[in-house]
Amino acid sequence: MVELAFSILASDFAHLADEVATAERGGGTIVHVDVMDGHFVPNITFGPPMVKALRPVTKLPLDCHLMIEDPDAFIPAFAEAGATMISVQQEACRHLHRTLQQIELHGCLPGVVINPATPVDMLIEVLPMVHYVLVMSVNPGFGGQKFLPLALEKIAYLAELRHEMGLNFRIEVDGGVAHDTVAQVVEAGADMLVAGSAIFSPGKTEQNAVEFLKLARAAEAARNEQEV
Ligand code: DX5
Ligand code: ZN
């Protein structure tokens, strides 16, 4: 079943707990937390204290997307703060295999992320050890950017590799996923849909999530029919 991972980057930080509850009422099942350090990406957001503050306000899994240099130094702090899933950028990891092991050792589900310029083939060796692969469909750093269609082929290729290699990692997509792009993303094979600006909007968040998921589920049904 495809899931909506709503990105709190687009939410009203002054009312974060309410924002999360509203997106959850609309059917969102994963809280996507965009961690930016001003080095790996040209923007700064939040760190482990934000994850710690979120942990008691929702039962949903907290999916921490680390867009930071030296993620190894921060994995213990995110795990301790209550992260459920931690993903690291392939481009930021000198020893990706070790970093993924560390995430697992700290009791979190490991994920790996690739930027638009990074080919899927960079991940072949680590695919057996990840819970999910996150395909960026924008260059990371900001919400509200335009979806890059090159992500579609990467999603489809990952789905093919998963089948060929007999694996069951999930495929997540992030950036510009909105009501007008979600169907193609799901048809290509994505399972976890990150969306921020398409979901959060004053007074409309719940409805946005409901409509987004309706489109996603219809595309999923079409995809399943093709597979049979
Ligand atoms: C971008 C972040 C995304 C962002 C998506 O660097 O990783 O998670 O919040 O925002 P939208 O859905 O607005 O493209
Ligand atoms: Zn993200």
mmCIF file of N, CA, C and O in Angstrom, residues 9-87:
data_model
loop_
_atom_site.group_PDB
_atom_site.id
_atom_site.type_symbol
_atom_site.label_atom_id
_atom_site.label_comp_id
_atom_site.label_asym_id
_atom_site.label_seq_id
_atom_site.Cartn_x
_atom_site.Cartn_y
_atom_site.Cartn_z
ATOM 1 N N LEU A 9 8.501 20.293 6.696
ATOM 2 C CA LEU A 9 9.210 21.499 6.255
ATOM 3 C C LEU A 9 8.224 22.572 5.774
ATOM 4 O O LEU A 9 8.468 23.762 5.925
ATOM 5 N N ALA A 10 7.100 22.116 5.211
ATOM 6 C CA ALA A 10 6.118 23.060 4.658
ATOM 7 C C ALA A 10 5.033 23.435 5.677
ATOM 8 O O ALA A 10 4.103 24.160 5.342
ATOM 9 N N SER A 11 5.174 22.944 6.902
ATOM 10 C CA SER A 11 4.114 23.193 7.897
ATOM 11 C C SER A 11 4.364 24.498 8.650
ATOM 12 O O SER A 11 5.414 25.122 8.515
ATOM 13 N N ASP A 12 3.396 24.869 9.473
ATOM 14 C CA ASP A 12 3.521 26.066 10.308
ATOM 15 C C ASP A 12 4.217 25.636 11.605
ATOM 16 O O ASP A 12 3.613 25.006 12.470
ATOM 17 N N PHE A 13 5.489 25.977 11.727
ATOM 18 C CA PHE A 13 6.296 25.501 12.866
ATOM 19 C C PHE A 13 5.747 25.980 14.215
ATOM 20 O O PHE A 13 5.976 25.356 15.237
ATOM 21 N N ALA A 14 5.032 27.077 14.203
ATOM 22 C CA ALA A 14 4.495 27.601 15.466
ATOM 23 C C ALA A 14 3.360 26.721 16.000
ATOM 24 O O ALA A 14 2.990 26.842 17.163
ATOM 25 N N HIS A 15 2.824 25.857 15.127
ATOM 26 C CA HIS A 15 1.731 24.962 15.544
ATOM 27 C C HIS A 15 2.012 23.542 15.087
ATOM 28 O O HIS A 15 1.142 22.864 14.550
ATOM 29 N N LEU A 16 3.232 23.127 15.297
ATOM 30 C CA LEU A 16 3.682 21.861 14.712
ATOM 31 C C LEU A 16 2.826 20.645 15.114
ATOM 32 O O LEU A 16 2.465 19.840 14.254
ATOM 33 N N ALA A 17 2.501 20.529 16.380
ATOM 34 C CA ALA A 17 1.731 19.353 16.815
ATOM 35 C C ALA A 17 0.369 19.307 16.113
ATOM 36 O O ALA A 17 -0.070 18.245 15.664
ATOM 37 N N ASP A 18 -0.282 20.454 15.987
ATOM 38 C CA ASP A 18 -1.585 20.508 15.297
ATOM 39 C C ASP A 18 -1.430 20.187 13.816
ATOM 40 O O ASP A 18 -2.278 19.513 13.222
ATOM 41 N N GLU A 19 -0.372 20.684 13.223
ATOM 42 C CA GLU A 19 -0.128 20.439 11.800
ATOM 43 C C GLU A 19 0.030 18.943 11.528
ATOM 44 O O GLU A 19 -0.531 18.410 10.570
ATOM 45 N N VAL A 20 0.788 18.280 12.390
ATOM 46 C CA VAL A 20 1.005 16.834 12.243
ATOM 47 C C VAL A 20 -0.333 16.101 12.407
ATOM 48 O O VAL A 20 -0.676 15.228 11.613
ATOM 49 N N ALA A 21 -1.104 16.492 13.421
ATOM 50 C CA ALA A 21 -2.400 15.830 13.667
ATOM 51 C C ALA A 21 -3.343 16.004 12.471
ATOM 52 O O ALA A 21 -4.055 15.076 12.087
ATOM 53 N N THR A 22 -3.323 17.179 11.866
ATOM 54 C CA THR A 22 -4.207 17.439 10.722
ATOM 55 C C THR A 22 -3.807 16.599 9.509
ATOM 56 O O THR A 22 -4.657 15.996 8.840
ATOM 57 N N ALA A 23 -2.521 16.542 9.225
ATOM 58 C CA ALA A 23 -2.056 15.733 8.084
ATOM 59 C C ALA A 23 -2.346 14.252 8.335
ATOM 60 O O ALA A 23 -2.673 13.506 7.415
ATOM 61 N N GLU A 24 -2.257 13.852 9.584
ATOM 62 C CA GLU A 24 -2.556 12.454 9.944
ATOM 63 C C GLU A 24 -4.050 12.162 9.731
ATOM 64 O O GLU A 24 -4.409 11.111 9.206
ATOM 65 N N ARG A 25 -4.883 13.106 10.102
ATOM 66 C CA ARG A 25 -6.330 12.916 9.885
ATOM 67 C C ARG A 25 -6.651 12.766 8.399
ATOM 68 O O ARG A 25 -7.573 12.069 8.010
ATOM 69 N N GLY A 26 -5.865 13.415 7.571
ATOM 70 C CA GLY A 26 -6.064 13.323 6.123
ATOM 71 C C GLY A 26 -5.533 12.020 5.534
ATOM 72 O O GLY A 26 -5.655 11.784 4.330
ATOM 73 N N GLY A 27 -4.886 11.182 6.348
ATOM 74 C CA GLY A 27 -4.427 9.879 5.879
ATOM 75 C C GLY A 27 -2.919 9.709 5.799
ATOM 76 O O GLY A 27 -2.433 8.646 5.410
ATOM 77 N N GLY A 28 -2.162 10.747 6.152
ATOM 78 C CA GLY A 28 -0.694 10.629 6.159
ATOM 79 C C GLY A 28 -0.264 9.615 7.210
ATOM 80 O O GLY A 28 -0.833 9.578 8.301
ATOM 81 N N THR A 29 0.718 8.772 6.876
ATOM 82 C CA THR A 29 1.115 7.717 7.815
ATOM 83 C C THR A 29 2.592 7.754 8.206
ATOM 84 O O THR A 29 3.054 6.917 8.972
ATOM 85 N N ILE A 30 3.339 8.717 7.659
ATOM 86 C CA ILE A 30 4.759 8.850 8.011
ATOM 87 C C ILE A 30 5.048 10.349 8.151
ATOM 88 O O ILE A 30 4.600 11.149 7.318
ATOM 89 N N VAL A 31 5.789 10.726 9.206
ATOM 90 C CA VAL A 31 6.210 12.125 9.360
ATOM 91 C C VAL A 31 7.622 12.246 8.782
ATOM 92 O O VAL A 31 8.563 11.618 9.282
ATOM 93 N N HIS A 32 7.753 13.014 7.710
ATOM 94 C CA HIS A 32 9.052 13.181 7.059
ATOM 95 C C HIS A 32 9.727 14.442 7.613
ATOM 96 O O HIS A 32 9.190 15.543 7.526
ATOM 97 N N VAL A 33 10.918 14.242 8.191
ATOM 98 C CA VAL A 33 11.627 15.330 8.883
ATOM 99 C C VAL A 33 12.894 15.680 8.091
ATOM 100 O O VAL A 33 13.832 14.871 8.015
ATOM 101 N N ASP A 34 12.922 16.854 7.479
ATOM 102 C CA ASP A 34 14.041 17.264 6.629
ATOM 103 C C ASP A 34 15.109 17.990 7.443
ATOM 104 O O ASP A 34 14.914 19.131 7.849
ATOM 105 N N VAL A 35 16.224 17.315 7.628
ATOM 106 C CA VAL A 35 17.308 17.871 8.440
ATOM 107 C C VAL A 35 18.384 18.458 7.516
ATOM 108 O O VAL A 35 18.974 17.735 6.709
ATOM 109 N N MET A 36 18.600 19.757 7.618
ATOM 110 C CA MET A 36 19.559 20.448 6.730
ATOM 111 C C MET A 36 20.570 21.225 7.560
ATOM 112 O O MET A 36 20.201 21.844 8.566
ATOM 113 N N ASP A 37 21.818 21.201 7.108
ATOM 114 C CA ASP A 37 22.908 21.751 7.935
ATOM 115 C C ASP A 37 23.580 23.004 7.392
ATOM 116 O O ASP A 37 24.556 23.496 7.970
ATOM 117 N N GLY A 38 23.117 23.513 6.242
ATOM 118 C CA GLY A 38 23.773 24.700 5.683
ATOM 119 C C GLY A 38 25.107 24.409 5.018
ATOM 120 O O GLY A 38 25.786 25.333 4.569
ATOM 121 N N HIS A 39 25.510 23.138 4.957
ATOM 122 C CA HIS A 39 26.755 22.752 4.291
ATOM 123 C C HIS A 39 26.478 21.804 3.131
ATOM 124 O O HIS A 39 26.799 22.086 1.995
ATOM 125 N N PHE A 40 25.855 20.661 3.464
ATOM 126 C CA PHE A 40 25.512 19.722 2.386
ATOM 127 C C PHE A 40 24.470 20.338 1.466
ATOM 128 O O PHE A 40 24.470 20.104 0.258
ATOM 129 N N VAL A 41 23.570 21.105 2.054
ATOM 130 C CA VAL A 41 22.553 21.834 1.272
ATOM 131 C C VAL A 41 22.551 23.297 1.723
ATOM 132 O O VAL A 41 22.902 23.586 2.871
ATOM 133 N N PRO A 42 22.143 24.202 0.837
ATOM 134 C CA PRO A 42 22.198 25.633 1.175
ATOM 135 C C PRO A 42 20.994 26.115 1.985
ATOM 136 O O PRO A 42 20.350 27.098 1.635
ATOM 137 N N ASN A 43 20.710 25.418 3.076
ATOM 138 C CA ASN A 43 19.591 25.802 3.928
ATOM 139 C C ASN A 43 19.793 25.128 5.290
ATOM 140 O O ASN A 43 20.486 24.105 5.381
ATOM 141 N N ILE A 44 19.204 25.704 6.309
ATOM 142 C CA ILE A 44 19.312 25.151 7.661
ATOM 143 C C ILE A 44 17.897 24.909 8.192
ATOM 144 O O ILE A 44 17.036 25.777 8.060
ATOM 145 N N THR A 45 17.678 23.724 8.778
ATOM 146 C CA THR A 45 16.354 23.489 9.358
ATOM 147 C C THR A 45 16.465 23.113 10.836
ATOM 148 O O THR A 45 16.730 23.986 11.662
ATOM 149 N N PHE A 46 16.300 21.834 11.122
ATOM 150 C CA PHE A 46 16.242 21.450 12.531
ATOM 151 C C PHE A 46 17.047 20.185 12.798
ATOM 152 O O PHE A 46 17.470 19.499 11.873
ATOM 153 N N GLY A 47 17.221 19.892 14.090
ATOM 154 C CA GLY A 47 18.039 18.745 14.477
ATOM 155 C C GLY A 47 17.346 17.849 15.483
ATOM 156 O O GLY A 47 16.109 17.864 15.601
ATOM 157 N N PRO A 48 18.124 17.065 16.239
ATOM 158 C CA PRO A 48 17.546 16.105 17.178
ATOM 159 C C PRO A 48 16.528 16.700 18.166
ATOM 160 O O PRO A 48 15.533 16.020 18.469
ATOM 161 N N PRO A 49 16.674 17.939 18.651
ATOM 162 C CA PRO A 49 15.655 18.443 19.599
ATOM 163 C C PRO A 49 14.251 18.506 18.992
ATOM 164 O O PRO A 49 13.250 18.304 19.685
ATOM 165 N N MET A 50 14.185 18.780 17.699
ATOM 166 C CA MET A 50 12.886 18.809 17.018
ATOM 167 C C MET A 50 12.276 17.409 16.990
ATOM 168 O O MET A 50 11.073 17.232 17.217
ATOM 169 N N VAL A 51 13.107 16.400 16.718
ATOM 170 C CA VAL A 51 12.630 15.013 16.696
ATOM 171 C C VAL A 51 12.148 14.620 18.095
ATOM 172 O O VAL A 51 11.084 14.008 18.261
ATOM 173 N N LYS A 52 12.891 15.036 19.095
ATOM 174 C CA LYS A 52 12.518 14.739 20.482
ATOM 175 C C LYS A 52 11.174 15.395 20.844
ATOM 176 O O LYS A 52 10.341 14.804 21.538
ATOM 177 N N ALA A 53 10.956 16.592 20.350
ATOM 178 C CA ALA A 53 9.703 17.306 20.635
ATOM 179 C C ALA A 53 8.525 16.655 19.917
ATOM 180 O O ALA A 53 7.397 16.638 20.418
ATOM 181 N N LEU A 54 8.792 16.111 18.731
ATOM 182 C CA LEU A 54 7.732 15.485 17.942
ATOM 183 C C LEU A 54 7.331 14.119 18.477
ATOM 184 O O LEU A 54 6.167 13.716 18.348
ATOM 185 N N ARG A 55 8.314 13.420 19.042
ATOM 186 C CA ARG A 55 8.071 12.002 19.403
ATOM 187 C C ARG A 55 6.817 11.785 20.256
ATOM 188 O O ARG A 55 6.011 10.902 19.953
ATOM 189 N N PRO A 56 6.581 12.608 21.295
ATOM 190 C CA PRO A 56 5.372 12.338 22.084
ATOM 191 C C PRO A 56 4.065 12.835 21.473
ATOM 192 O O PRO A 56 2.997 12.467 21.960
ATOM 193 N N VAL A 57 4.102 13.619 20.408
ATOM 194 C CA VAL A 57 2.838 14.179 19.896
ATOM 195 C C VAL A 57 2.175 13.326 18.820
ATOM 196 O O VAL A 57 1.062 13.624 18.391
ATOM 197 N N THR A 58 2.834 12.270 18.360
ATOM 198 C CA THR A 58 2.236 11.392 17.340
ATOM 199 C C THR A 58 2.765 9.973 17.500
ATOM 200 O O THR A 58 3.881 9.777 17.997
ATOM 201 N N LYS A 59 1.952 9.017 17.062
ATOM 202 C CA LYS A 59 2.401 7.619 17.093
ATOM 203 C C LYS A 59 3.039 7.232 15.760
ATOM 204 O O LYS A 59 3.586 6.155 15.601
ATOM 205 N N LEU A 60 2.919 8.118 14.765
ATOM 206 C CA LEU A 60 3.431 7.791 13.426
ATOM 207 C C LEU A 60 4.952 7.665 13.438
ATOM 208 O O LEU A 60 5.635 8.310 14.236
ATOM 209 N N PRO A 61 5.500 6.844 12.513
ATOM 210 C CA PRO A 61 6.960 6.757 12.405
ATOM 211 C C PRO A 61 7.568 8.100 11.993
ATOM 212 O O PRO A 61 6.987 8.827 11.182
ATOM 213 N N LEU A 62 8.733 8.414 12.536
ATOM 214 C CA LEU A 62 9.446 9.644 12.193
ATOM 215 C C LEU A 62 10.581 9.275 11.230
ATOM 216 O O LEU A 62 11.496 8.529 11.578
ATOM 217 N N ASP A 63 10.477 9.780 10.016
ATOM 218 C CA ASP A 63 11.397 9.473 8.927
ATOM 219 C C ASP A 63 12.371 10.657 8.797
ATOM 220 O O ASP A 63 12.001 11.702 8.276
ATOM 221 N N CYS A 64 13.587 10.472 9.303
ATOM 222 C CA CYS A 64 14.544 11.589 9.326
ATOM 223 C C CYS A 64 15.461 11.539 8.118
ATOM 224 O O CYS A 64 16.275 10.620 7.977
ATOM 225 N N HIS A 65 15.318 12.520 7.258
ATOM 226 C CA HIS A 65 16.097 12.623 6.019
ATOM 227 C C HIS A 65 17.267 13.567 6.292
ATOM 228 O O HIS A 65 17.078 14.775 6.384
ATOM 229 N N LEU A 66 18.455 12.983 6.447
ATOM 230 C CA LEU A 66 19.624 13.782 6.841
ATOM 231 C C LEU A 66 20.347 14.352 5.615
ATOM 232 O O LEU A 66 21.060 13.641 4.914
ATOM 233 N N MET A 67 20.154 15.628 5.398
ATOM 234 C CA MET A 67 20.880 16.320 4.319
ATOM 235 C C MET A 67 22.011 17.084 4.987
ATOM 236 O O MET A 67 21.996 18.312 5.080
ATOM 237 N N ILE A 68 22.960 16.310 5.499
ATOM 238 C CA ILE A 68 24.041 16.906 6.300
ATOM 239 C C ILE A 68 25.379 16.258 5.977
ATOM 240 O O ILE A 68 25.429 15.113 5.527
ATOM 241 N N GLU A 69 26.453 17.004 6.203
ATOM 242 C CA GLU A 69 27.797 16.446 6.121
ATOM 243 C C GLU A 69 28.006 15.592 7.365
ATOM 244 O O GLU A 69 27.427 15.878 8.418
ATOM 245 N N ASP A 70 28.840 14.577 7.247
ATOM 246 C CA ASP A 70 29.211 13.722 8.378
ATOM 247 C C ASP A 70 28.007 13.202 9.179
ATOM 248 O O ASP A 70 27.916 13.427 10.398
ATOM 249 N N PRO A 71 27.089 12.531 8.519
ATOM 250 C CA PRO A 71 25.919 12.021 9.248
ATOM 251 C C PRO A 71 26.279 11.067 10.390
ATOM 252 O O PRO A 71 25.555 11.006 11.390
ATOM 253 N N ASP A 72 27.418 10.381 10.266
ATOM 254 C CA ASP A 72 27.813 9.417 11.317
ATOM 255 C C ASP A 72 27.839 10.067 12.697
ATOM 256 O O ASP A 72 27.483 9.447 13.694
ATOM 257 N N ALA A 73 28.265 11.334 12.715
ATOM 258 C CA ALA A 73 28.415 12.030 13.999
ATOM 259 C C ALA A 73 27.070 12.290 14.678
ATOM 260 O O ALA A 73 27.029 12.558 15.876
ATOM 261 N N PHE A 74 25.987 12.226 13.911
ATOM 262 C CA PHE A 74 24.679 12.594 14.472
ATOM 263 C C PHE A 74 23.681 11.447 14.592
ATOM 264 O O PHE A 74 22.611 11.621 15.165
ATOM 265 N N ILE A 75 24.034 10.277 14.051
ATOM 266 C CA ILE A 75 23.103 9.139 14.105
ATOM 267 C C ILE A 75 22.692 8.795 15.546
ATOM 268 O O ILE A 75 21.496 8.650 15.825
ATOM 269 N N PRO A 76 23.641 8.707 16.477
ATOM 270 C CA PRO A 76 23.222 8.372 17.854
ATOM 271 C C PRO A 76 22.225 9.384 18.416
ATOM 272 O O PRO A 76 21.240 8.991 19.058
ATOM 273 N N ALA A 77 22.428 10.658 18.155
ATOM 274 C CA ALA A 77 21.536 11.695 18.701
ATOM 275 C C ALA A 77 20.131 11.595 18.098
ATOM 276 O O ALA A 77 19.130 11.742 18.810
ATOM 277 N N PHE A 78 20.050 11.329 16.794
ATOM 278 C CA PHE A 78 18.718 11.193 16.172
ATOM 279 C C PHE A 78 18.018 9.935 16.686
ATOM 280 O O PHE A 78 16.812 9.951 16.936
ATOM 281 N N ALA A 79 18.773 8.849 16.841
ATOM 282 C CA ALA A 79 18.179 7.608 17.349
ATOM 283 C C ALA A 79 17.661 7.836 18.763
ATOM 284 O O ALA A 79 16.521 7.482 19.087
ATOM 285 N N GLU A 80 18.460 8.440 19.575
ATOM 286 C CA GLU A 80 18.080 8.719 20.971
ATOM 287 C C GLU A 80 16.856 9.632 21.051
ATOM 288 O O GLU A 80 16.003 9.497 21.924
ATOM 289 N N ALA A 81 16.758 10.569 20.121
ATOM 290 C CA ALA A 81 15.642 11.527 20.123
ATOM 291 C C ALA A 81 14.318 10.872 19.718
ATOM 292 O O ALA A 81 13.258 11.443 19.940
ATOM 293 N N GLY A 82 14.403 9.672 19.082
ATOM 294 C CA GLY A 82 13.168 8.972 18.742
ATOM 295 C C GLY A 82 12.936 8.742 17.258
ATOM 296 O O GLY A 82 11.809 8.407 16.860
ATOM 297 N N ALA A 83 13.961 8.913 16.433
ATOM 298 C CA ALA A 83 13.804 8.643 14.992
ATOM 299 C C ALA A 83 13.438 7.177 14.784
ATOM 300 O O ALA A 83 13.980 6.301 15.457
ATOM 301 N N THR A 84 12.511 6.920 13.850
ATOM 302 C CA THR A 84 12.139 5.545 13.512
ATOM 303 C C THR A 84 12.983 5.080 12.329
ATOM 304 O O THR A 84 13.486 3.974 12.289
ATOM 305 N N MET A 85 13.084 5.969 11.330
ATOM 306 C CA MET A 85 13.816 5.689 10.099
ATOM 307 C C MET A 85 14.843 6.804 9.923
ATOM 308 O O MET A 85 14.526 7.966 10.190
ATOM 309 N N ILE A 86 16.041 6.443 9.486
ATOM 310 C CA ILE A 86 17.050 7.477 9.210
ATOM 311 C C ILE A 86 17.610 7.215 7.818
ATOM 312 O O ILE A 86 18.083 6.112 7.523
ATOM 313 N N SER A 87 17.566 8.244 6.960
ATOM 314 C CA SER A 87 18.183 8.091 5.646
ATOM 315 C C SER A 87 19.337 9.071 5.508
ATOM 316 O O SER A 87 19.301 10.187 6.031
#
